Amino acid sequence: MARLKNALRGHFIQAYERGQDEPSTEEWLELANYITDISDDTNEETEDIAYYSGDGTPETEVTSVAMGYTVEGTYDSEDAAQAHIASLRFELGQGRKVWHRVVSADGKEEFVGRATVSAIVAGSGAASDYEAFSCTIRFDQLPKVTKLDDGNDGGSGE
């Protein structure tokens, strides 16, 4: 079995306009330049339930999943993806929405959906450090999962 580096997994965004049912373009902005870590930050809600058909031991049921990622790195104000996220810092509600696309490291699967950007940091840190960049991008509902035939990311749209 092949082991794949995380850097092969692609994370892309594009602007969201209120009322859109799907992304409006094939152009995506990749979150990659000076990004050092993208960690799974998925939230799961669970409920423990005991049934009479069992022995009374509670079973854990997952009742909701909110897939998300925390992005960290060095801020590059000239990077289109980072600049777009930085532009959302003072937005509220629908103003924090983006389309998020994740392409698996093997290029065989993608997840696409509307997402909310929170915890935006675009310029922070000690005087001797480069400016920090970070945010959390969490899908607003389960994303659309698509199998990609050719193991190709479909073009980053850079």
Tab-separated table of C-alpha atoms in Angstrom:
chain	number	residue	atom	x	y	z
A	1	MET	CA	0.000	0.000	0.000
A	2	ALA	CA	1.361	3.411	-0.957
A	3	ARG	CA	1.826	6.099	1.642
A	4	LEU	CA	1.021	9.585	0.405
A	5	LYS	CA	2.249	12.897	1.772
A	6	ASN	CA	-0.329	15.360	3.058
A	7	ALA	CA	1.016	17.990	0.651
A	8	LEU	CA	-0.563	15.999	-2.197
A	9	ARG	CA	-4.055	16.646	-0.762
A	10	GLY	CA	-5.472	19.817	-2.310
A	11	HIS	CA	-7.561	22.427	-0.525
A	12	PHE	CA	-9.229	25.028	-2.719
A	13	ILE	CA	-11.705	27.859	-2.174
A	14	GLN	CA	-13.758	30.247	-4.230
A	15	ALA	CA	-16.095	33.094	-3.393
A	16	TYR	CA	-19.659	32.242	-2.433
A	17	GLU	CA	-22.579	34.399	-3.478
A	18	ARG	CA	-25.803	34.197	-1.462
A	19	GLY	CA	-28.250	31.719	-2.941
A	20	GLN	CA	-25.740	29.727	-5.007
A	21	ASP	CA	-26.479	26.004	-5.165
A	22	GLU	CA	-23.074	25.118	-6.562
A	23	PRO	CA	-19.781	26.838	-7.390
A	24	SER	CA	-20.165	29.306	-10.244
A	25	THR	CA	-16.869	28.605	-11.983
A	26	GLU	CA	-14.212	25.968	-12.557
A	27	GLU	CA	-11.621	28.434	-11.206
A	28	TRP	CA	-10.397	27.593	-7.704
A	29	LEU	CA	-7.875	29.313	-5.425
A	30	GLU	CA	-5.518	26.803	-3.829
A	31	LEU	CA	-4.569	27.128	-0.161
A	32	ALA	CA	-0.962	25.996	-0.423
A	33	ASN	CA	1.586	28.816	-0.621
A	34	TYR	CA	3.435	29.030	2.742
A	35	ILE	CA	0.808	26.767	4.334
A	36	THR	CA	2.582	24.373	6.712
A	37	ASP	CA	-0.290	22.428	8.269
A	38	ILE	CA	-3.876	21.562	7.384
A	39	SER	CA	-5.427	19.470	10.142
A	40	ASP	CA	-8.732	17.642	10.217
A	41	ASP	CA	-10.999	19.578	12.576
A	42	THR	CA	-14.217	17.633	12.031
A	43	ASN	CA	-16.886	17.874	14.739
A	44	GLU	CA	-19.074	14.897	15.501
A	45	GLU	CA	-22.120	14.937	17.742
A	46	THR	CA	-22.988	11.644	19.389
A	47	GLU	CA	-25.716	10.233	21.576
A	48	ASP	CA	-25.498	7.162	23.798
A	49	ILE	CA	-28.639	5.029	23.633
A	50	ALA	CA	-29.436	1.700	25.299
A	51	TYR	CA	-31.947	-0.597	23.624
A	52	TYR	CA	-34.097	-3.366	25.113
A	53	SER	CA	-33.022	-5.555	22.203
A	54	GLY	CA	-29.530	-5.524	23.683
A	55	ASP	CA	-28.320	-6.057	27.249
A	56	GLY	CA	-28.810	-2.447	28.357
A	57	THR	CA	-25.297	-1.355	27.450
A	58	PRO	CA	-25.481	2.024	25.668
A	59	GLU	CA	-24.524	2.170	21.992
A	60	THR	CA	-22.975	5.321	20.625
A	61	GLU	CA	-24.770	6.779	17.613
A	62	VAL	CA	-23.264	9.578	15.546
A	63	THR	CA	-26.054	12.124	15.035
A	64	SER	CA	-24.193	14.754	13.000
A	65	VAL	CA	-20.861	15.335	11.273
A	66	ALA	CA	-19.454	18.769	10.418
A	67	MET	CA	-16.318	18.150	8.347
A	68	GLY	CA	-13.740	20.880	8.741
A	69	TYR	CA	-10.069	21.765	8.550
A	70	THR	CA	-7.744	24.112	10.422
A	71	VAL	CA	-5.214	25.794	8.133
A	72	GLU	CA	-1.931	27.240	9.450
A	73	GLY	CA	1.131	28.823	7.907
A	74	THR	CA	2.791	32.101	7.024
A	75	TYR	CA	0.672	34.973	5.719
A	76	ASP	CA	1.215	35.981	2.095
A	77	SER	CA	-1.023	38.940	1.308
A	78	GLU	CA	-0.331	38.480	-2.426
A	79	ASP	CA	-1.598	34.884	-2.445
A	80	ALA	CA	-5.134	34.995	-3.878
A	81	ALA	CA	-6.577	32.318	-1.551
A	82	GLN	CA	-5.085	33.846	1.605
A	83	ALA	CA	-6.085	37.347	0.512
A	84	HIS	CA	-9.682	36.208	-0.031
A	85	ILE	CA	-9.842	34.643	3.419
A	86	ALA	CA	-8.216	37.725	4.991
A	87	SER	CA	-10.893	39.879	3.295
A	88	LEU	CA	-13.570	38.001	5.278
A	89	ARG	CA	-12.179	38.975	8.729
A	90	PHE	CA	-14.789	41.647	9.403
A	91	GLU	CA	-17.692	39.837	7.746
A	92	LEU	CA	-20.571	38.236	9.627
A	93	GLY	CA	-23.095	35.524	8.760
A	94	GLN	CA	-23.330	34.875	5.019
A	95	GLY	CA	-20.271	37.077	4.502
A	96	ARG	CA	-18.066	34.299	5.934
A	97	LYS	CA	-19.174	31.700	3.360
A	98	VAL	CA	-16.922	30.188	0.686
A	99	TRP	CA	-17.000	27.163	-1.561
A	100	HIS	CA	-14.465	24.606	-0.331
A	101	ARG	CA	-13.032	21.809	-2.444
A	102	VAL	CA	-10.782	19.071	-1.061
A	103	VAL	CA	-9.025	16.666	-3.445
A	104	SER	CA	-7.634	13.501	-1.840
A	105	ALA	CA	-3.879	12.924	-1.894
A	106	ASP	CA	-4.285	10.115	-4.447
A	107	GLY	CA	-6.400	12.386	-6.692
A	108	LYS	CA	-9.237	9.857	-6.826
A	109	GLU	CA	-11.885	11.660	-4.768
A	110	GLU	CA	-13.040	15.188	-4.068
A	111	PHE	CA	-15.367	16.828	-1.562
A	112	VAL	CA	-17.116	20.072	-2.524
A	113	GLY	CA	-19.539	22.177	-0.534
A	114	ARG	CA	-20.399	25.526	0.958
A	115	ALA	CA	-18.359	26.234	4.064
A	116	THR	CA	-17.907	28.825	6.786
A	117	VAL	CA	-14.525	30.395	7.498
A	118	SER	CA	-13.827	31.261	11.146
A	119	ALA	CA	-10.915	32.045	13.483
A	120	ILE	CA	-9.163	34.050	10.746
A	121	VAL	CA	-5.623	35.234	11.515
A	122	ALA	CA	-3.859	37.139	8.742
A	123	GLY	CA	-0.833	38.804	10.314
A	124	SER	CA	0.167	38.004	13.878
A	125	GLY	CA	3.186	36.903	15.887
A	126	ALA	CA	6.470	37.952	17.470
A	127	ALA	CA	8.501	40.778	15.925
A	128	SER	CA	11.166	38.378	14.633
A	129	ASP	CA	8.649	35.930	13.130
A	130	TYR	CA	6.976	36.005	9.750
A	131	GLU	CA	3.308	36.985	9.923
A	132	ALA	CA	1.060	34.069	10.836
A	133	PHE	CA	-1.914	32.901	8.790
A	134	SER	CA	-4.615	30.556	10.045
A	135	CYS	CA	-8.312	29.847	9.803
A	136	THR	CA	-10.867	27.099	10.205
A	137	ILE	CA	-12.973	26.074	7.223
A	138	ARG	CA	-15.980	23.940	8.126
A	139	PHE	CA	-18.513	22.569	5.641
A	140	ASP	CA	-22.049	23.803	6.381
A	141	GLN	CA	-23.459	20.378	5.539
A	142	LEU	CA	-22.048	17.105	4.301
A	143	PRO	CA	-20.081	17.910	1.144
A	144	LYS	CA	-20.782	16.365	-2.248
A	145	VAL	CA	-18.356	13.460	-2.725
A	146	THR	CA	-17.216	12.758	-6.280
A	147	LYS	CA	-15.000	9.932	-7.529
A	148	LEU	CA	-12.458	11.295	-10.003
A	149	ASP	CA	-11.816	8.907	-12.900
A	150	ASP	CA	-8.269	9.788	-13.833
A	151	GLY	CA	-6.700	10.536	-10.435
A	152	ASN	CA	-6.278	14.142	-11.578
A	153	ASP	CA	-7.297	17.115	-9.454
A	154	GLY	CA	-9.303	18.562	-12.354
A	155	GLY	CA	-7.146	21.665	-12.541
A	156	SER	CA	-6.447	24.026	-9.711
A	157	GLY	CA	-7.515	27.054	-11.711
A	158	GLU	CA	-4.458	29.037	-10.694
